[in-house]
XYZ file of C-alpha atoms in Angstrom:
546
model
C 13.153 -16.510 3.476
C 12.539 -19.983 2.166
C 9.242 -21.213 3.511
C 8.528 -18.017 5.445
C 9.856 -19.114 8.845
C 8.198 -17.702 11.924
C 11.527 -16.445 13.273
C 12.125 -14.170 10.308
C 8.543 -12.959 10.306
C 8.946 -12.097 13.982
C 12.236 -10.356 13.276
C 10.594 -8.192 10.611
C 8.731 -5.919 12.966
C 9.689 -6.923 16.473
C 13.411 -7.470 17.035
C 16.682 -6.677 15.368
C 20.183 -5.900 16.562
C 21.486 -3.277 14.130
C 21.456 0.479 14.515
C 22.163 2.906 11.717
C 25.253 4.721 12.864
C 26.809 7.755 11.304
C 28.380 7.449 7.898
C 32.034 7.891 8.730
C 33.266 8.435 5.208
C 30.400 9.890 3.234
C 31.152 10.324 -0.450
C 28.465 12.089 -2.420
C 28.231 13.287 -5.987
C 26.241 16.489 -6.379
C 26.144 16.193 -10.142
C 22.584 14.850 -10.222
C 19.587 15.119 -7.935
C 16.826 12.573 -8.401
C 13.664 14.400 -9.430
C 10.583 14.181 -7.225
C 8.255 13.599 -10.188
C 10.113 10.526 -11.452
C 11.293 12.011 -14.745
C 14.752 11.237 -16.165
C 15.421 8.187 -14.041
C 15.757 6.322 -17.328
C 17.786 8.593 -19.589
C 16.730 6.769 -22.765
C 13.045 6.880 -21.801
C 12.815 9.905 -19.470
C 9.067 9.611 -18.879
C 9.171 6.005 -17.645
C 8.008 5.755 -14.048
C 7.018 9.418 -13.836
C 3.905 10.998 -12.346
C 0.761 10.582 -14.482
C 2.270 7.786 -16.537
C 0.161 4.930 -17.857
C -0.388 1.791 -15.870
C 1.264 -1.225 -17.514
C -0.371 -4.355 -18.874
C 1.167 -7.817 -18.677
C -2.049 -9.240 -20.103
C -4.306 -7.954 -22.890
C -7.216 -5.746 -21.788
C -10.566 -7.461 -21.432
C -13.017 -4.571 -21.700
C -16.518 -5.719 -22.618
C -16.356 -3.818 -25.920
C -12.597 -4.121 -26.344
C -12.204 -0.382 -25.760
C -13.432 0.958 -22.410
C -16.629 -0.692 -21.123
C -16.190 -2.489 -17.820
C -15.148 -6.135 -17.951
C -17.158 -8.913 -16.357
C -20.600 -7.441 -16.901
C -22.019 -10.972 -17.044
C -20.533 -11.852 -13.658
C -22.240 -11.642 -10.237
C -22.499 -8.397 -8.281
C -19.238 -7.659 -6.420
C -21.203 -7.050 -3.216
C -22.832 -10.461 -3.538
C -19.428 -12.077 -4.047
C -18.005 -10.178 -1.082
C -20.830 -11.343 1.165
C -20.437 -14.871 -0.125
C -16.782 -15.458 0.617
C -15.166 -12.416 2.274
C -17.490 -12.253 5.267
C -16.268 -13.841 8.471
C -15.405 -13.388 12.115
C -12.910 -10.720 13.183
C -10.013 -11.557 15.465
C -8.689 -14.685 13.753
C -4.939 -14.226 14.155
C -2.264 -14.729 11.524
C -1.166 -18.341 11.118
C 2.407 -17.184 10.464
C 2.698 -14.624 13.270
C 2.567 -11.708 10.869
C 2.033 -8.510 12.805
C -0.380 -5.637 12.444
C 2.670 -3.508 11.677
C 3.340 -5.640 8.606
C -0.310 -5.404 7.548
C -0.423 -1.612 7.757
C 3.064 -1.137 6.309
C 1.660 -2.767 3.187
C -0.412 0.384 2.672
C 2.787 2.437 2.823
C 4.345 0.221 0.148
C 1.271 0.537 -2.049
C 1.153 4.316 -1.576
C 4.844 4.536 -2.461
C 4.423 3.089 -5.957
C 0.831 3.595 -7.078
C -2.198 5.881 -6.836
C -4.540 4.854 -9.608
C -8.011 4.473 -8.089
C -8.927 8.149 -7.892
C -11.866 9.372 -9.936
C -11.443 10.877 -13.356
C -12.951 14.164 -14.453
C -15.801 14.209 -15.201
C -16.674 11.481 -12.712
C -17.944 8.247 -14.248
C -20.358 6.478 -11.916
C -20.949 2.739 -12.226
C -22.593 1.729 -8.972
C -22.426 -1.725 -7.395
C -25.782 -3.425 -7.049
C -26.895 -4.342 -3.526
C -29.280 -7.255 -3.077
C -32.601 -6.532 -1.449
C -32.490 -7.071 2.317
C -28.688 -6.793 2.465
C -27.897 -7.196 6.166
C -25.793 -4.043 6.291
C -27.045 -1.705 3.584
C -30.733 -2.602 3.180
C -31.969 -3.713 6.577
C -35.481 -2.453 5.825
C -35.686 -4.562 2.644
C -36.556 -1.545 0.525
C -34.499 -2.644 -2.473
C -32.907 -0.418 -5.077
C -29.794 0.299 -2.994
C -26.276 0.489 -4.429
C -22.673 1.121 -3.417
C -21.195 4.201 -5.109
C -18.306 3.367 -7.428
C -16.333 5.879 -9.479
C -14.249 4.671 -12.385
C -10.554 5.507 -12.215
C -9.042 8.430 -14.083
C -7.462 7.634 -17.432
C -5.563 9.175 -20.316
C -8.244 10.968 -22.356
C -6.349 10.227 -25.557
C -7.069 6.512 -25.048
C -10.266 4.475 -24.911
C -11.468 5.492 -28.359
C -10.847 2.358 -30.417
C -9.657 -1.253 -30.056
C -6.247 -0.052 -31.222
C -6.070 2.279 -28.223
C -8.069 0.862 -25.294
C -8.532 2.875 -22.127
C -5.313 3.342 -20.136
C -5.538 4.321 -16.475
C -3.054 6.771 -14.951
C -0.706 6.383 -12.003
C -0.780 9.680 -10.091
C 2.532 9.033 -8.304
C 5.922 7.774 -9.443
C 6.263 4.024 -9.780
C 9.805 4.116 -8.355
C 10.551 3.294 -4.747
C 11.909 6.820 -4.365
C 10.430 7.974 -1.077
C 7.492 9.766 -2.690
C 5.403 8.698 0.325
C 7.806 10.799 2.412
C 8.946 13.572 0.061
C 5.938 13.963 -2.273
C 6.096 14.025 -6.061
C 6.679 17.739 -6.640
C 9.278 20.351 -5.794
C 6.614 22.803 -4.641
C 5.083 20.303 -2.207
C 8.364 19.309 -0.556
C 9.349 22.985 -0.391
C 6.309 23.589 1.821
C 7.555 20.840 4.161
C 11.154 22.040 4.540
C 12.749 24.398 7.070
C 15.703 25.165 4.755
C 17.900 24.867 7.819
C 20.192 21.897 8.384
C 18.362 19.815 5.793
C 15.325 19.129 7.967
C 11.545 19.009 7.683
C 9.375 21.496 9.565
C 8.112 20.212 12.908
C 5.934 21.485 15.740
C 7.333 22.945 18.970
C 8.058 19.482 20.360
C 10.074 18.467 17.306
C 8.182 15.175 17.242
C 5.294 15.919 14.887
C 5.013 17.538 11.455
C 3.403 20.943 11.231
C -0.257 21.232 10.368
C -1.353 21.995 6.824
C -1.785 25.741 7.247
C -0.432 26.269 3.725
C -3.358 24.189 2.411
C -1.315 21.763 0.380
C -3.848 19.550 -1.489
C -3.994 16.660 0.973
C -6.962 14.312 0.684
C -9.611 15.540 3.107
C -12.648 13.281 3.247
C -15.638 13.763 5.580
C -15.079 12.567 9.148
C -17.664 9.844 9.934
C -18.754 11.036 13.379
C -19.081 14.623 12.129
C -20.686 13.766 8.772
C -19.041 16.671 7.006
C -15.691 17.812 5.653
C -13.527 19.723 8.128
C -10.777 22.262 7.492
C -7.715 20.885 5.669
C -5.593 22.883 8.113
C -6.280 20.257 10.790
C -4.271 17.665 8.811
C -0.574 16.947 9.257
C 1.586 18.172 6.382
C 3.276 15.063 4.960
C 4.446 13.951 1.533
C 1.568 11.696 0.512
C -1.940 13.156 0.121
C -3.434 10.013 1.713
C -1.276 10.100 4.861
C -4.054 11.242 7.214
C -6.489 8.493 6.207
C -6.125 6.244 9.259
C -4.043 6.199 12.469
C -1.662 3.463 11.273
C -0.842 5.127 7.957
C -0.359 8.469 9.687
C 1.956 6.799 12.204
C 4.217 5.609 9.394
C 4.143 9.045 7.793
C 5.305 10.598 11.064
C 7.876 7.840 11.643
C 9.604 8.451 8.311
C 9.305 12.223 8.750
C 11.307 11.789 11.971
C 13.685 9.312 10.301
C 14.627 11.932 7.722
C 15.331 14.508 10.421
C 17.432 11.996 12.380
C 19.552 11.215 9.320
C 19.807 14.905 8.395
C 21.152 15.700 11.871
C 23.828 13.015 11.501
C 24.836 14.198 8.044
C 25.021 17.795 9.285
C 27.165 16.761 12.253
C 29.615 14.961 9.978
C 29.674 17.756 7.380
C 29.161 21.084 9.171
C 30.369 22.953 6.088
C 27.631 21.547 3.845
C 24.704 23.719 2.762
C 21.109 22.987 3.713
C 20.437 21.625 0.230
C 23.440 19.315 0.335
C 22.432 17.949 3.732
C 18.793 17.526 2.714
C 19.577 15.668 -0.503
C 22.134 13.384 1.153
C 19.688 12.570 3.959
C 17.007 11.953 1.358
C 19.279 9.529 -0.520
C 20.005 7.569 2.662
C 16.336 7.474 3.699
C 15.281 6.260 0.241
C 17.980 3.583 0.330
C 16.846 2.295 3.713
C 13.232 2.294 2.522
C 14.198 0.285 -0.563
C 16.069 -2.202 1.590
C 13.203 -2.605 4.058
C 10.568 -3.093 1.359
C 12.487 -5.541 -0.848
C 14.470 -7.501 1.688
C 12.410 -7.390 4.869
C 8.766 -6.665 4.145
C 8.332 -8.743 0.980
C 9.957 -11.930 2.346
C 7.725 -11.686 5.412
C 4.644 -10.949 3.311
C 5.247 -13.557 0.592
C 6.998 -16.255 2.583
C 9.962 -16.276 0.203
C 12.842 -14.062 -0.807
C 13.255 -12.249 -4.103
C 16.020 -13.350 -6.478
C 19.380 -11.578 -5.957
C 19.935 -8.149 -7.472
C 21.442 -8.457 -10.951
C 22.258 -4.852 -11.736
C 20.559 -1.958 -13.511
C 18.752 -2.785 -16.764
C 18.137 0.180 -19.045
C 15.470 -1.564 -21.131
C 13.262 -2.733 -18.240
C 10.016 -0.773 -17.844
C 9.085 0.211 -14.256
C 5.332 0.569 -14.820
C 2.843 -0.748 -12.263
C 0.686 -3.505 -13.721
C -3.079 -3.592 -13.490
C -3.022 -7.140 -12.150
C -0.716 -6.005 -9.333
C -2.577 -2.825 -8.437
C -6.173 -4.005 -8.729
C -5.824 -7.584 -7.490
C -2.593 -9.230 -6.325
C -1.271 -6.646 -3.872
C -4.747 -6.244 -2.425
C -4.272 -9.624 -0.788
C -2.888 -7.598 2.109
C -6.395 -6.369 2.900
C -7.170 -9.736 4.491
C -4.411 -9.065 7.063
C -5.864 -5.753 8.269
C -7.251 -5.967 11.827
C -10.413 -4.063 12.796
C -8.561 -2.013 15.380
C -5.158 -0.881 16.597
C -3.831 -1.522 20.084
C -1.727 0.991 21.977
C 0.945 0.096 24.547
C 2.776 2.392 26.919
C 6.486 2.324 27.747
C 5.911 -0.597 30.114
C 4.026 -2.563 27.438
C 0.691 -2.114 29.205
C -2.339 -1.831 26.931
C -3.965 1.572 26.888
C -7.737 1.718 26.517
C -9.731 4.401 24.740
C -11.781 7.011 26.596
C -14.812 4.766 26.046
C -13.038 1.843 27.672
C -12.433 -0.066 24.445
C -9.189 -2.052 24.188
C -8.317 -0.773 20.703
C -8.848 2.143 18.338
C -11.444 0.888 15.870
C -10.692 1.767 12.264
C -14.351 2.415 11.504
C -14.437 5.194 14.101
C -11.249 6.952 13.032
C -11.216 7.219 9.236
C -9.905 10.684 8.292
C -9.768 11.625 11.976
C -6.213 10.490 12.627
C -4.973 13.913 13.686
C -7.154 13.802 16.781
C -5.781 10.344 17.548
C -2.218 11.684 17.505
C -3.148 14.408 19.984
C -4.368 11.722 22.379
C -1.764 9.077 21.535
C 1.949 8.990 20.934
C 3.733 7.509 17.953
C 5.513 5.206 20.374
C 2.240 3.829 21.780
C 0.935 3.041 18.310
C 4.187 1.455 17.135
C 4.450 -0.659 20.285
C 0.852 -1.722 19.834
C 1.177 -2.722 16.185
C 4.446 -4.615 16.667
C 2.887 -6.774 19.375
C -0.498 -7.268 17.695
C -1.176 -10.116 15.297
C -2.521 -9.354 11.855
C -5.726 -11.073 10.792
C -5.589 -14.604 9.384
C -4.297 -15.153 5.837
C -7.567 -16.194 4.216
C -10.308 -14.744 2.038
C -12.024 -12.844 4.867
C -11.878 -9.056 5.283
C -12.572 -7.557 8.701
C -15.898 -5.775 9.117
C -14.288 -2.340 9.436
C -13.136 -2.453 5.809
C -15.767 -4.800 4.352
C -18.840 -3.024 5.720
C -17.668 0.281 7.191
C -15.258 1.864 4.714
C -14.998 4.794 5.438
C -17.145 5.044 8.535
C -19.867 3.496 10.708
C -23.621 4.046 10.716
C -23.911 3.225 6.999
C -22.234 6.592 6.428
C -20.748 5.771 3.052
C -21.938 2.256 2.099
C -18.549 1.087 0.884
C -17.250 -2.477 0.903
C -13.512 -2.841 0.249
C -13.900 -6.399 -1.028
C -16.548 -5.355 -3.536
C -14.473 -2.336 -4.565
C -11.471 -4.596 -5.200
C -13.488 -6.788 -7.552
C -14.985 -3.758 -9.266
C -11.599 -2.092 -9.739
C -10.345 -5.084 -11.686
C -13.383 -4.882 -13.952
C -12.950 -1.107 -14.299
C -9.353 -1.600 -15.452
C -10.259 -4.279 -17.968
C -8.340 -7.007 -16.127
C -8.844 -10.447 -17.738
C -10.311 -13.419 -15.920
C -8.354 -15.539 -13.450
C -7.405 -18.374 -15.813
C -6.279 -16.014 -18.574
C -3.946 -14.219 -16.171
C -2.546 -17.553 -14.979
C -1.663 -18.426 -18.560
C 0.169 -15.124 -19.115
C 2.216 -15.784 -15.993
C 3.056 -19.253 -17.343
C 0.939 -21.114 -14.835
C -1.438 -23.932 -15.817
C -5.138 -23.158 -16.113
C -7.493 -24.492 -13.463
C -10.228 -26.680 -14.905
C -12.444 -26.935 -11.827
C -13.073 -24.988 -8.626
C -11.543 -27.812 -6.606
C -8.219 -27.449 -8.432
C -7.848 -23.857 -7.238
C -7.549 -24.881 -3.584
C -8.478 -28.509 -2.784
C -7.899 -28.105 0.958
C -10.091 -25.010 1.228
C -13.053 -26.558 -0.549
C -12.702 -29.797 1.390
C -12.928 -27.800 4.611
C -15.679 -25.490 3.330
C -17.943 -27.391 0.918
C -20.609 -24.720 1.396
C -18.239 -22.142 -0.127
C -17.765 -24.358 -3.162
C -21.533 -24.654 -3.529
C -21.989 -20.884 -3.255
C -19.326 -20.082 -5.844
C -20.698 -22.686 -8.226
C -24.143 -21.156 -7.838
C -22.787 -17.649 -8.504
C -20.348 -18.308 -11.351
C -21.414 -21.735 -12.578
C -19.053 -24.646 -13.092
C -16.984 -22.868 -15.757
C -13.934 -21.332 -14.058
C -12.878 -19.451 -17.203
C -14.961 -16.392 -16.272
C -13.883 -15.848 -12.671
C -12.687 -12.434 -11.474
C -8.923 -12.399 -10.955
C -9.259 -11.085 -7.410
C -11.645 -13.903 -6.473
C -9.544 -16.668 -8.013
C -6.303 -15.314 -6.590
C -7.724 -14.960 -3.087
C -9.099 -18.503 -3.212
C -5.558 -19.809 -3.778
C -4.482 -18.411 -0.414
C -3.339 -20.744 2.311
C -0.975 -19.042 4.754
C -0.110 -16.137 2.474
C -0.533 -15.015 -1.130
C -1.136 -17.971 -3.429
C 0.793 -19.092 -6.481
C -0.560 -16.517 -8.926
C -0.539 -13.487 -6.625
C 3.004 -14.337 -5.531
C 4.168 -14.515 -9.150
C 2.543 -11.152 -9.951
C 4.034 -9.420 -6.901
C 7.545 -10.787 -7.439
C 7.493 -9.834 -11.126
C 6.459 -6.290 -10.204
C 9.098 -5.642 -7.560
C 11.929 -7.283 -9.489
C 11.176 -4.900 -12.382
C 11.005 -1.898 -10.074
C 14.409 -2.794 -8.673
C 16.267 -3.582 -11.886
C 14.804 -0.615 -13.819
C 15.797 1.982 -11.189
C 19.021 3.799 -12.062
C 19.076 5.258 -8.536
C 18.637 1.885 -6.789
C 20.887 1.789 -3.729
C 22.661 -1.430 -4.788
C 23.562 -0.057 -8.228
C 27.259 0.572 -7.704
C 27.554 2.203 -11.133
C 25.539 5.260 -10.083
C 28.278 6.129 -7.548
C 25.767 7.231 -4.920
C 27.070 4.797 -2.305
C 30.318 2.919 -1.874
C 30.282 -0.864 -1.492
C 30.825 -0.484 2.261
C 27.908 1.948 2.519
C 25.684 -0.402 0.527
C 26.524 -3.214 2.912
C 25.730 -0.978 5.883
C 22.361 -0.015 4.385
C 21.554 -3.709 3.947
C 21.758 -4.075 7.723
C 19.118 -1.417 8.406
C 15.743 -2.874 9.388
C 12.363 -1.451 10.306
C 13.339 -1.938 13.924
C 16.309 0.382 13.445
C 14.038 3.064 12.015
C 11.645 2.741 14.952
C 14.248 2.801 17.735
C 16.182 5.670 16.152
C 13.204 7.819 15.146
C 10.857 7.066 18.037
C 11.402 6.950 21.777
C 11.226 3.167 21.987
C 13.737 1.363 24.159
């Protein structure tokens, strides 16, 4: 999408004309089943892209001691930086008509390829300093307050010398292999399956997954309005442990759960003599292929404002690892698009208010309480709401529900997503903004004004604040800060380069990629049909949306 036209952005999550029909001439090789844990995708390097693999570096680590100590210890407090340039008014709509559906689908994409912010064991605490009289976290001006921050888990065999600096671990596969839907282990997906007709278990209505009565290890954080952890059996059993975090993410989990069952029913109808396992694996292959197509060729062009280069075939020697600069900085640009609430619309497109009379479901009131939302809302209402709701403006501002109230209101947890983003880059030893630009073959910026002349002309007070915090030397600026400052109507030059590099590698390194004709999973006609499948097709086929 050259230039990111509004029409294509609108088409991404609102309209389309294709429907995934049955595969008339399915040809399937049962000689190899793609593993859930990511192993043996690359036959020469079987561990590449697998669960618990190392994150990848495209730049040298910049730990304070060259080994493991957090980078940027001479830089301002992340909370101070967040307050300085990520605070702003909620409700400023996207300049490019990006939808809330696009904003929240970004969390699905992130969950699909990376989970690398979870605490290690034992937990390493490195709290974020809060200034005295902070308007949210120290209203009584007592001082001495901090935001809890846990350093990410890492390979314990690293971080012992400059020759082996700390290497963080990715807890999921880096492949776009449907791990968000199917999990990363055989045991987990077994708990989700009926072992009849290739389908997932569902409740009596057939529209929702079963609850987690088997106590699969889903993430189960305290519910803000209850102030304690509730039973894990209240959660929906889905493939990603984070699926129940918020209503939007849970909606996507349920949508793709239904999508699998829809495809499985079609495969079963076409091949009544196939076993449950054959139907399940074929449906899985089709679902993964459609997910790959949607992410690479629909979501990313809408998110970035430009298309990726054409597919050039499978490359055995390309590493699929997720880079630190992608995970801790560049792809977190999407946080600025997140709205503070989610609208719901009924079948006649009328807005549906909450029981309290509010027009939207506020995120801050529903963290880790999404199951209750689904008992009072339908998937269709949430999808209709998000497709017709604008995302927040593409700028440096994060809405208050994630900047001040993550995860919960009433100062329940004192967590600021903007500050956490900055801190995660330092935790991972990510170099400064200018150093990363050099490694991505972009010219260094010599002054603040060069980063974004238009922004600083419009907001001279922001320039003054940043100069006061960092000084005039822009060679010691956090990557997340510098990259966000480049933003105009989408990710800036550096973040765009990082994101494109990451997804091009994921595509060309994947032996099971749907466009790789050599793997004999799909015929050329089937590949072309998959290319026509959009997010709209998934919604209208898996949800009762007309």
